[in-house]
XYZ file of C-alpha atoms in Angstrom:
704
model
C 36.013 12.284 15.182
C 34.632 13.064 11.776
C 37.187 13.545 9.016
C 40.100 11.347 9.988
C 39.865 9.906 6.468
C 41.227 13.017 4.845
C 44.410 12.708 6.922
C 44.934 9.243 5.454
C 43.501 9.658 1.953
C 46.922 9.044 0.457
C 47.235 5.832 2.411
C 43.981 4.334 1.081
C 43.176 2.832 4.446
C 39.955 2.908 6.388
C 40.635 4.608 9.591
C 37.123 5.419 10.597
C 35.375 8.482 11.906
C 33.231 9.090 14.935
C 29.756 10.400 15.479
C 28.286 13.185 17.532
C 25.018 13.929 19.228
C 23.129 16.599 21.078
C 20.746 15.884 23.909
C 17.438 16.847 22.261
C 15.205 13.804 21.535
C 14.135 12.978 17.978
C 10.603 12.558 16.659
C 9.299 9.197 15.452
C 7.391 9.197 12.142
C 3.809 7.934 12.194
C 3.970 6.496 8.633
C 6.648 5.892 6.075
C 7.575 3.937 2.991
C 8.790 0.332 3.379
C 12.388 -0.446 4.346
C 14.160 -2.727 1.870
C 17.730 -3.871 1.144
C 19.158 -5.053 -2.174
C 20.734 -8.487 -2.650
C 23.991 -8.983 -4.527
C 23.767 -9.662 -8.261
C 24.514 -13.225 -9.373
C 24.221 -15.493 -12.430
C 25.286 -12.654 -14.721
C 25.199 -13.370 -18.470
C 25.278 -11.131 -21.530
C 21.549 -10.358 -21.268
C 20.282 -11.553 -17.867
C 21.115 -11.532 -14.155
C 19.649 -12.487 -10.761
C 19.124 -10.201 -7.760
C 16.350 -9.518 -5.265
C 16.096 -8.082 -1.797
C 14.657 -8.204 1.699
C 11.732 -6.084 2.888
C 12.617 -5.664 6.551
C 9.663 -3.434 7.484
C 6.389 -2.367 5.867
C 6.436 0.763 8.090
C 2.879 0.093 9.249
C 1.241 -0.228 5.832
C 1.079 -3.490 3.844
C 3.520 -3.898 0.963
C 1.471 -4.349 -2.211
C 4.315 -4.917 -4.690
C 8.038 -5.489 -4.498
C 10.882 -6.244 -6.882
C 13.992 -4.681 -8.363
C 14.489 -1.803 -10.781
C 17.527 -1.167 -12.929
C 19.090 1.254 -15.395
C 22.450 2.439 -16.664
C 22.103 5.632 -14.570
C 22.515 6.042 -10.803
C 19.558 5.473 -8.471
C 17.067 3.677 -10.735
C 13.377 3.946 -9.854
C 10.199 2.068 -10.756
C 9.877 4.294 -13.827
C 12.898 2.421 -15.230
C 13.046 -1.272 -16.102
C 11.713 -3.322 -13.213
C 10.474 -6.689 -12.028
C 7.416 -7.402 -9.877
C 7.896 -10.202 -7.365
C 4.822 -10.668 -5.181
C 4.050 -8.639 -2.044
C 4.598 -8.496 1.717
C 7.751 -8.464 3.808
C 10.690 -10.886 3.774
C 13.187 -12.154 1.211
C 12.453 -12.245 -2.519
C 14.401 -13.055 -5.689
C 14.217 -11.304 -9.041
C 15.318 -11.856 -12.618
C 16.711 -9.004 -14.716
C 16.243 -9.534 -18.465
C 16.687 -7.652 -21.704
C 20.154 -6.437 -20.728
C 22.870 -5.346 -23.151
C 26.164 -7.238 -23.129
C 29.341 -5.653 -21.714
C 27.317 -2.897 -20.004
C 27.374 -1.547 -16.453
C 23.955 -1.448 -14.763
C 22.721 -0.171 -11.401
C 20.036 -2.205 -9.619
C 17.948 -1.376 -6.531
C 15.300 -3.355 -4.699
C 11.999 -1.569 -4.136
C 8.818 -2.058 -2.118
C 5.576 -0.077 -2.338
C 2.901 0.540 0.284
C 0.063 3.063 0.594
C 2.518 5.816 1.547
C 4.879 5.350 -1.384
C 7.865 3.388 -2.621
C 11.014 2.661 -0.614
C 14.292 1.733 -2.272
C 17.249 -0.364 -1.199
C 20.926 0.325 -1.665
C 22.319 0.594 -5.200
C 24.377 -2.333 -6.522
C 26.450 -2.041 -9.709
C 27.263 -4.943 -12.011
C 28.473 -5.498 -15.552
C 27.037 -7.916 -18.052
C 29.393 -10.333 -19.761
C 30.565 -10.161 -23.343
C 31.470 -12.757 -25.907
C 34.943 -11.237 -26.170
C 36.077 -12.060 -22.610
C 38.819 -14.597 -22.078
C 37.915 -18.177 -21.267
C 37.133 -19.184 -17.716
C 34.365 -18.765 -15.198
C 34.651 -17.146 -11.784
C 33.194 -18.966 -8.811
C 32.744 -17.506 -5.349
C 34.464 -19.458 -2.587
C 32.796 -20.015 0.760
C 34.427 -17.103 2.515
C 36.344 -15.987 4.324
C 33.833 -14.151 6.477
C 33.442 -12.844 9.991
C 30.273 -11.691 11.707
C 29.702 -7.990 12.022
C 29.734 -4.999 9.685
C 32.756 -2.717 9.306
C 31.570 0.191 11.495
C 32.770 3.757 11.046
C 30.689 5.547 13.679
C 27.998 5.091 16.315
C 25.802 7.657 18.080
C 22.600 7.772 20.097
C 19.876 10.188 21.145
C 19.036 8.054 24.166
C 16.328 6.013 22.431
C 17.556 5.457 18.886
C 21.054 4.259 18.085
C 22.494 4.954 14.642
C 25.631 3.427 13.163
C 27.448 4.309 9.966
C 29.426 1.744 8.034
C 32.174 1.491 5.462
C 30.055 -0.060 2.702
C 26.558 -0.714 4.081
C 25.300 2.790 4.833
C 23.347 3.578 7.999
C 21.629 1.186 10.401
C 19.152 1.996 13.182
C 18.359 0.139 16.391
C 15.372 1.062 18.541
C 15.929 -1.714 21.112
C 19.357 -0.944 22.536
C 21.290 -2.759 19.833
C 19.196 -5.921 19.871
C 18.331 -5.621 16.173
C 19.611 -3.357 13.396
C 17.703 -2.203 10.315
C 19.202 -0.485 7.265
C 17.834 3.068 6.795
C 19.356 4.178 3.500
C 16.477 5.513 1.394
C 17.773 8.583 -0.436
C 21.361 7.976 0.666
C 23.366 7.753 -2.565
C 26.716 7.010 -0.903
C 26.875 4.049 1.501
C 30.367 4.928 2.794
C 29.199 6.886 5.856
C 31.839 8.803 7.778
C 29.883 10.470 10.540
C 26.396 10.888 12.003
C 25.331 13.866 14.123
C 21.967 14.222 15.895
C 20.455 17.619 16.714
C 16.887 17.368 17.914
C 14.776 15.958 15.070
C 17.556 16.593 12.535
C 20.013 13.803 11.782
C 23.037 14.666 9.645
C 25.024 12.003 7.801
C 28.400 12.695 6.219
C 29.631 10.514 3.359
C 32.882 9.762 1.619
C 32.085 11.163 -1.839
C 28.548 12.580 -1.909
C 28.563 15.231 0.787
C 26.007 15.648 3.569
C 22.509 14.235 3.945
C 19.698 15.254 6.309
C 16.878 13.163 7.738
C 14.037 14.663 9.753
C 12.152 11.376 10.228
C 14.532 9.100 12.089
C 16.413 8.002 8.995
C 13.363 6.902 6.983
C 14.375 9.308 4.199
C 17.605 11.194 3.487
C 17.996 14.368 1.414
C 21.285 15.801 0.128
C 22.175 19.240 1.605
C 25.267 20.345 -0.299
C 24.465 23.847 -1.570
C 27.633 25.945 -1.252
C 30.124 23.080 -1.024
C 32.923 23.273 -3.588
C 34.066 19.765 -2.654
C 31.728 17.082 -1.285
C 34.376 14.501 -0.367
C 35.027 13.472 3.241
C 32.031 15.371 4.569
C 30.743 15.415 8.148
C 28.983 17.728 10.548
C 31.622 18.300 13.217
C 29.908 20.675 15.639
C 26.677 22.507 16.448
C 26.403 25.702 18.500
C 22.873 27.078 18.654
C 21.778 27.790 15.070
C 25.357 27.471 13.826
C 26.170 24.141 12.206
C 29.785 23.446 11.273
C 30.651 20.906 8.582
C 34.003 19.821 7.268
C 34.865 18.547 3.785
C 38.078 17.823 1.912
C 38.562 21.543 1.224
C 37.922 22.971 4.658
C 35.313 24.110 7.187
C 31.832 25.385 6.331
C 29.095 27.082 8.372
C 25.315 26.919 7.969
C 22.804 28.969 9.923
C 19.729 27.462 8.237
C 19.851 23.775 9.125
C 22.132 22.940 6.226
C 20.056 24.502 3.431
C 23.180 26.406 2.393
C 26.828 26.527 3.418
C 29.576 29.166 3.470
C 33.301 28.808 4.100
C 34.467 29.431 7.679
C 38.217 28.993 7.256
C 39.781 32.288 8.287
C 42.900 31.359 10.237
C 42.555 27.636 9.506
C 44.283 27.779 6.143
C 44.026 24.403 4.419
C 43.500 22.496 7.672
C 40.850 19.783 7.693
C 38.636 19.614 10.772
C 37.962 16.198 12.304
C 36.113 17.165 15.488
C 34.950 19.994 17.734
C 34.137 20.765 21.344
C 32.154 23.822 22.378
C 32.499 25.515 25.747
C 30.377 28.630 26.093
C 31.588 31.099 23.471
C 34.749 29.076 22.852
C 34.726 26.673 19.892
C 37.702 24.316 19.657
C 38.428 22.577 16.347
C 40.675 19.543 16.046
C 42.434 19.406 12.679
C 45.323 17.797 10.833
C 47.397 20.792 11.890
C 46.551 20.859 15.562
C 43.889 22.609 17.670
C 42.307 25.937 16.744
C 40.069 28.233 18.806
C 37.295 30.566 17.671
C 35.561 33.017 20.017
C 33.397 34.597 17.295
C 31.274 31.694 16.037
C 33.829 30.577 13.504
C 34.531 33.921 11.822
C 38.211 33.544 12.721
C 40.448 30.867 14.202
C 43.679 30.912 16.228
C 46.112 28.003 16.655
C 46.354 26.613 20.209
C 49.164 24.079 19.939
C 51.546 24.662 22.841
C 52.690 21.195 23.875
C 51.689 19.580 20.579
C 54.116 18.683 17.808
C 54.586 16.207 14.971
C 51.918 13.514 14.930
C 50.480 15.010 18.105
C 48.982 17.700 15.842
C 47.007 15.120 13.837
C 43.769 15.311 15.822
C 41.240 12.485 15.469
C 38.778 13.212 18.277
C 37.934 15.682 21.051
C 35.892 15.541 24.271
C 35.218 17.905 27.169
C 34.834 16.952 30.826
C 34.186 19.981 32.996
C 37.128 22.333 32.511
C 39.252 19.571 30.978
C 39.559 19.148 27.212
C 40.848 15.833 25.862
C 42.112 15.191 22.342
C 42.937 11.912 20.636
C 45.831 12.113 18.186
C 48.322 10.070 16.193
C 50.598 10.440 19.227
C 48.135 9.434 21.923
C 45.878 11.401 24.278
C 46.557 14.984 25.333
C 44.829 17.046 28.031
C 44.368 20.771 28.503
C 43.160 22.250 31.794
C 43.427 25.910 30.693
C 41.103 26.233 27.702
C 43.624 24.923 25.216
C 46.455 27.278 26.083
C 48.679 24.309 26.980
C 48.547 20.575 26.261
C 50.162 17.696 28.125
C 50.388 14.015 27.258
C 47.899 11.823 29.150
C 48.776 8.310 27.977
C 49.725 6.398 31.114
C 48.395 2.870 30.734
C 47.554 3.020 27.023
C 49.430 0.806 24.570
C 48.626 2.587 21.299
C 49.435 6.056 20.051
C 46.774 5.938 17.332
C 43.520 7.034 18.964
C 40.190 6.991 17.120
C 37.513 8.172 19.538
C 36.694 9.603 22.963
C 33.455 9.444 24.946
C 32.674 10.758 28.430
C 29.971 9.631 30.848
C 30.198 11.147 34.302
C 33.634 10.334 35.696
C 34.242 7.646 33.070
C 36.299 8.516 29.996
C 36.323 5.911 27.226
C 39.042 5.766 24.578
C 38.904 3.759 21.348
C 42.230 2.998 19.665
C 43.843 0.765 17.087
C 44.934 -1.397 20.024
C 41.602 -1.755 21.797
C 39.494 0.262 24.250
C 40.645 1.940 27.461
C 38.910 3.518 30.467
C 39.993 6.311 32.769
C 38.143 7.221 35.951
C 40.596 9.912 37.091
C 40.528 12.506 34.300
C 43.103 10.732 32.172
C 45.813 10.283 34.797
C 45.659 6.517 34.328
C 44.067 4.292 31.661
C 43.193 0.616 31.935
C 42.423 -1.710 29.000
C 38.801 -2.911 28.737
C 38.826 -5.430 25.900
C 37.249 -8.635 27.225
C 34.770 -9.910 24.634
C 35.968 -7.937 21.618
C 36.564 -9.855 18.374
C 38.928 -7.162 17.097
C 41.170 -4.506 18.609
C 40.291 -1.780 16.076
C 37.817 0.381 18.053
C 36.773 3.251 15.795
C 33.899 4.858 17.680
C 32.447 4.823 21.201
C 29.201 6.309 22.502
C 27.244 6.048 25.740
C 23.470 5.542 25.689
C 22.005 5.453 29.185
C 23.709 2.635 31.126
C 25.080 1.004 27.961
C 28.353 1.729 26.200
C 28.513 0.948 22.469
C 31.737 0.430 20.548
C 31.904 0.500 16.758
C 34.682 -1.745 15.492
C 36.031 -3.183 12.257
C 34.082 -6.322 13.209
C 30.702 -4.844 14.096
C 29.030 -3.331 17.166
C 29.786 -4.402 20.720
C 27.944 -3.285 23.838
C 28.723 -3.259 27.537
C 26.403 -2.704 30.483
C 29.236 -2.583 33.025
C 31.467 0.238 31.777
C 33.523 -1.988 29.523
C 34.335 -4.788 31.944
C 32.720 -7.204 29.454
C 31.668 -6.624 25.848
C 29.107 -8.591 23.825
C 28.549 -8.585 20.071
C 25.337 -6.774 19.027
C 25.265 -7.505 15.298
C 21.825 -8.951 14.594
C 20.554 -7.545 11.301
C 23.947 -6.652 9.856
C 25.101 -8.307 6.635
C 28.115 -10.590 6.950
C 30.921 -8.954 4.982
C 34.660 -9.466 5.131
C 36.981 -7.813 2.635
C 40.069 -9.811 1.692
C 42.885 -7.313 1.231
C 45.760 -9.714 0.529
C 46.303 -13.335 -0.525
C 49.414 -15.535 -0.270
C 50.083 -19.122 -1.373
C 52.281 -21.692 0.388
C 52.170 -25.301 -0.770
C 48.638 -26.601 -0.309
C 47.618 -23.657 1.882
C 46.093 -20.398 0.658
C 46.170 -17.582 3.222
C 43.850 -14.563 3.212
C 44.390 -11.337 5.150
C 41.153 -9.463 5.844
C 39.976 -6.054 6.961
C 38.328 -7.194 10.180
C 38.723 -10.928 10.684
C 42.494 -11.355 10.688
C 44.053 -14.252 8.771
C 42.166 -17.197 7.272
C 43.495 -20.329 5.574
C 42.029 -22.871 3.165
C 43.483 -26.191 2.019
C 40.700 -27.052 -0.454
C 40.673 -24.027 -2.780
C 38.212 -22.055 -0.692
C 35.496 -24.564 0.088
C 36.327 -24.222 3.797
C 38.137 -21.273 5.414
C 39.512 -21.382 8.961
C 40.478 -18.358 11.073
C 44.123 -18.484 12.215
C 44.412 -15.638 14.697
C 45.996 -16.919 17.911
C 48.312 -14.124 19.043
C 47.253 -11.796 16.205
C 46.080 -8.816 18.247
C 45.387 -6.620 15.222
C 43.020 -8.181 12.698
C 43.279 -5.542 9.984
C 45.754 -7.339 7.699
C 47.058 -5.402 4.690
C 49.931 -7.643 3.617
C 51.130 -11.252 3.786
C 54.543 -12.570 2.757
C 55.897 -16.122 2.995
C 59.455 -17.440 3.061
C 59.845 -21.125 3.781
C 58.138 -21.854 7.091
C 57.921 -18.164 8.026
C 54.699 -16.226 7.379
C 54.709 -12.456 7.930
C 51.543 -10.373 8.339
C 51.520 -6.580 8.005
C 48.664 -4.969 9.937
C 46.878 -1.652 10.165
C 48.329 -0.268 13.366
C 49.806 -3.365 15.002
C 52.981 -3.598 12.931
C 54.330 -6.949 11.736
C 53.446 -10.400 13.091
C 55.371 -13.628 12.429
C 54.140 -17.208 12.376
C 56.588 -20.099 12.164
C 53.926 -22.828 12.295
C 51.672 -22.209 9.284
C 49.579 -19.555 11.016
C 48.682 -21.578 14.108
C 50.160 -18.860 16.330
C 51.473 -15.339 15.743
C 54.014 -13.161 17.533
C 54.491 -9.414 17.124
C 57.977 -8.596 15.776
C 58.195 -4.811 15.974
C 61.479 -3.915 17.680
C 62.671 -0.754 15.933
C 59.588 -0.592 13.683
C 58.106 2.869 14.230
C 55.748 2.642 11.259
C 52.964 0.372 12.514
C 50.644 0.844 9.539
C 52.216 -1.840 7.333
C 50.842 -1.766 3.792
C 53.393 -3.949 1.987
C 55.910 -6.700 2.722
C 58.669 -8.288 0.657
C 60.779 -11.204 1.895
C 63.818 -13.126 0.714
C 65.210 -15.728 3.118
C 65.723 -14.040 6.481
C 65.582 -10.562 4.927
C 62.279 -8.707 5.225
C 61.250 -5.269 3.957
C 58.158 -3.504 5.313
C 56.417 -0.615 3.566
C 54.665 1.642 6.074
C 53.228 5.110 6.561
C 56.694 6.068 7.859
C 58.723 4.688 4.949
C 60.607 1.440 4.394
C 62.029 -0.683 7.213
C 64.595 -3.469 6.849
C 65.197 -6.594 8.917
C 67.992 -9.092 8.357
C 66.801 -11.485 11.102
C 63.203 -12.425 10.272
C 61.782 -9.342 11.961
C 63.559 -9.661 15.294
C 64.781 -6.100 14.800
C 64.111 -3.376 12.235
C 65.916 -0.321 10.897
C 64.461 2.546 8.874
C 66.021 2.718 5.389
C 64.645 5.889 3.817
C 67.610 7.860 2.471
C 66.510 9.320 -0.870
C 62.899 8.266 -0.358
C 61.071 11.573 -0.783
C 57.645 10.033 -0.231
C 57.291 7.829 2.842
C 53.825 6.365 2.303
C 54.891 3.015 0.848
C 52.112 0.890 -0.645
C 53.973 -1.695 -2.744
C 57.290 -3.559 -2.545
C 59.014 -6.073 -4.822
C 62.422 -7.771 -4.897
C 64.176 -8.284 -8.234
C 67.488 -10.024 -7.601
C 69.591 -7.494 -5.715
C 67.195 -4.650 -6.504
C 64.345 -3.488 -4.253
C 61.454 -1.553 -5.766
C 59.125 0.598 -3.647
C 55.825 2.052 -4.847
C 54.716 5.167 -2.962
C 52.108 7.880 -3.330
C 54.940 10.047 -4.677
C 56.335 7.681 -7.281
C 58.466 4.565 -7.670
C 61.889 4.240 -6.057
C 64.706 1.734 -6.564
C 67.484 0.601 -4.215
C 70.392 -1.668 -5.102
C 71.888 -1.766 -1.598
C 69.139 -3.167 0.638
C 67.473 0.185 1.031
C 70.497 2.159 2.213
C 69.833 4.573 -0.656
C 66.844 5.085 -2.940
C 66.650 6.645 -6.399
C 63.472 7.928 -7.993
C 62.422 6.061 -11.150
C 59.323 7.703 -12.591
C 60.198 8.273 -16.250
C 57.154 7.319 -18.303
C 54.752 6.807 -15.391
C 51.361 8.427 -16.041
C 50.662 8.546 -12.297
C 53.098 8.659 -9.397
C 50.652 6.954 -7.020
C 52.018 3.409 -7.372
C 49.855 0.682 -5.823
C 51.296 -2.618 -7.124
C 54.555 -4.058 -8.501
C 55.330 -7.518 -9.879
C 58.400 -9.007 -11.577
C 58.033 -11.478 -14.468
C 61.311 -12.669 -15.995
C 63.031 -9.518 -17.310
C 59.847 -7.420 -17.156
C 58.626 -5.340 -14.237
C 54.965 -4.298 -14.088
C 53.700 -1.342 -12.060
C 50.014 -0.580 -11.366
C 48.975 2.935 -10.497
C 46.043 4.884 -9.129
C 44.427 6.708 -12.088
C 47.361 6.040 -14.403
C 46.791 2.445 -15.453
C 49.383 -0.281 -16.067
C 53.054 0.227 -16.906
C 55.973 -2.015 -17.897
C 59.727 -1.636 -17.639
C 62.182 -3.765 -19.609
C 65.286 -2.056 -18.198
C 65.097 -2.815 -14.489
C 62.863 0.163 -13.765
C 64.942 2.883 -15.377
C 61.972 3.871 -17.562
C 58.339 2.852 -17.970
C 55.919 2.402 -20.855
C 52.137 2.715 -20.586
C 50.433 -0.604 -21.444
C 46.702 0.072 -21.267
C 45.484 -1.427 -24.555
C 42.239 -3.226 -23.722
C 42.391 -2.149 -20.088
C 39.174 -0.287 -19.280
C 40.239 0.961 -15.837
C 43.095 3.288 -14.892
C 43.100 1.949 -11.321
C 45.381 -1.105 -11.249
C 45.881 -2.267 -7.659
C 47.203 -5.826 -8.025
C 49.029 -8.247 -10.318
C 49.605 -11.994 -10.510
C 51.783 -14.098 -12.816
C 50.970 -17.610 -14.036
C 53.636 -18.801 -16.471
C 53.489 -16.532 -19.506
C 50.161 -14.977 -18.475
C 49.979 -11.718 -16.533
C 46.814 -10.852 -14.616
C 45.866 -7.318 -13.523
C 43.274 -6.583 -10.838
C 41.533 -3.254 -11.239
C 39.082 -1.045 -9.408
C 35.755 -0.650 -11.255
C 36.483 -3.055 -14.143
C 37.491 -6.392 -12.618
C 40.307 -8.677 -13.770
C 42.296 -8.580 -17.028
C 44.755 -11.033 -18.554
C 47.597 -10.605 -21.000
C 49.475 -13.316 -22.889
C 51.855 -10.891 -24.610
C 53.615 -9.233 -21.668
C 51.036 -6.506 -21.324
C 50.872 -5.346 -24.935
C 47.145 -6.144 -24.939
C 44.684 -6.988 -22.184
C 41.421 -8.946 -22.216
C 38.712 -8.806 -19.539
C 38.337 -12.025 -17.552
C 35.112 -11.344 -15.677
C 32.669 -14.124 -16.573
C 30.595 -14.763 -13.453
C 32.287 -12.048 -11.390
C 29.469 -10.068 -9.781
C 31.584 -7.256 -8.341
C 34.442 -5.532 -10.110
C 36.562 -3.858 -7.393
C 39.629 -6.076 -6.956
C 41.877 -5.773 -3.906
C 44.329 -8.598 -4.555
C 45.252 -11.472 -6.907
C 47.319 -14.623 -6.408
C 47.975 -17.832 -8.316
C 47.600 -20.851 -6.024
C 48.725 -24.006 -7.789
C 47.305 -23.386 -11.243
C 44.213 -21.470 -10.115
C 43.830 -17.682 -10.018
C 42.189 -16.300 -6.863
C 40.892 -12.745 -6.348
C 39.915 -10.779 -3.243
C 36.889 -8.669 -4.181
C 35.460 -5.688 -2.312
C 32.392 -6.856 -0.336
C 32.497 -10.110 -2.272
C 34.919 -12.420 -0.475
C 37.432 -14.549 -2.386
C 36.744 -15.863 -5.892
C 38.525 -18.488 -8.015
C 38.825 -18.664 -11.798
C 38.026 -22.064 -13.266
C 39.054 -22.708 -16.849
């Protein structure tokens, strides 16, 4: 399953893609440049900063010099500004000096041996400026969970490659015992799919197209000639010399190992291909509009959707077992026994309709879903859960390598040597990263919802975080809302969970809730509103039962909710909507908005603030009837969160960090002193302290 992301681009969630392989072994290079990773940037001032890296392998030739290099342009090299920090392998630290204040820099670790120079991943940071507001950010001690956020896993029988959400590609040559980053030349570390074909390894990325390695990942080269759009790229199928790749604008074909690409969309229209299976001269493509068949090497395509409808036509993965073709969809598993002419549901025993990946080994069929992994030994007639040992239920990719099954999850890699009866974490070598997507304050407790570790709580302003996940079967937490002793958690595929004992235990409360991707929650007493991929749902009894309330809501991907007295405001990817009758009817309210992709809403006295994707910050003084742009001093148009502390409004942005306003948004001032990363997921005021959830950076607090 390669391009599931494009189906959910409007949702801004990280449903991950799978990987593919062929059965030809790869070659192992005899010499290469060193392998090095870059450390995060810390101790940032107006003119200096600290970084460094780890040389994990000298590739057989001694490292003579190592350090970091930096510039204001992407992918700095040793011809730019650099430090020299001894030699050999292992961890080293570096000082960057001579920087210009209030400037964005890119830094990479490097290491040089007799073959050449290897580079680590690129890390961006921004120097401080004397004009920032008072206060210093300090990183708290978490929250964190072991394991990288995995998007895909594949194997050639000897080498196992995994792609990740933010860390690029990792390689294991000892059956998952140890992982090493192999990202040299890879300019985009959001890897969506990896496909192996003999000595060629293809990597698809989120924004930078396709990359090819012919030396086991030691070096990657971009292969994007002919693409008109490089977003959401992956190689989805290989048939002889024909290589099929999908991007955000359709299907492409290469007959020269990816040196050039040409469109192969006849009959597909605007459909985006996520996966393929090839059976003789028949090529089946799974798309966001169902299954298509080509019998002429992709020159033309014909829809094959009998038995598929609605979300059953959103294909995430495909697999072939003899004459049987299986597809994973947003409506569960379907099976065709007649070359795609007809499809029938094959979900008996599964508990989730959102399927991510399929893998087949002999008579065993493995299924990865948002609700765990499942196994069928009878061609899909019956599925049984196989989840013992998993730390998360979000299973994005499964592959079989000899006697071992590997599962890529939102909490790292797990392996099983007994067909899934028991899973063990195989995360040695991965960085420890947990993204905090939402924060909520209740008395002395600060709660954090994360992308892979569930819910954490701290009672000492982040010095110690404790996981609070008993009963929380889905640990991708997008939203938290608190009312009295009730804490609600909105998850990515598991619906809503309720805790009545400060997070000690959780219970799913999903009766009537058909939208299980819950991006936003708003609560008042016993009344709860949930914003989902299927619109707004309303509960008057603390989530015991839900009803859809979408009349007038022309866009049903709801990313933000706020309650203002008797008025409910909903931010969607199609604008802002208002209801004055508990959601029974909605009215569009977009006058003055520069973007209709609304990501955040907050109410402060008589003012309502709305943050948008690529439209900046807006304010309404008339209950949302009209909006004014308030971007003075705001250096990012991507405003994803707000927080209010008395008369001060804080805005969390993507790319430019945190801003504050003391005049109701008329002017904004950057508040980024000490903040090493500038992509902000969420903000909350806990007591008198502002906390921020930062991408790949954990939770930070602002000390005055």
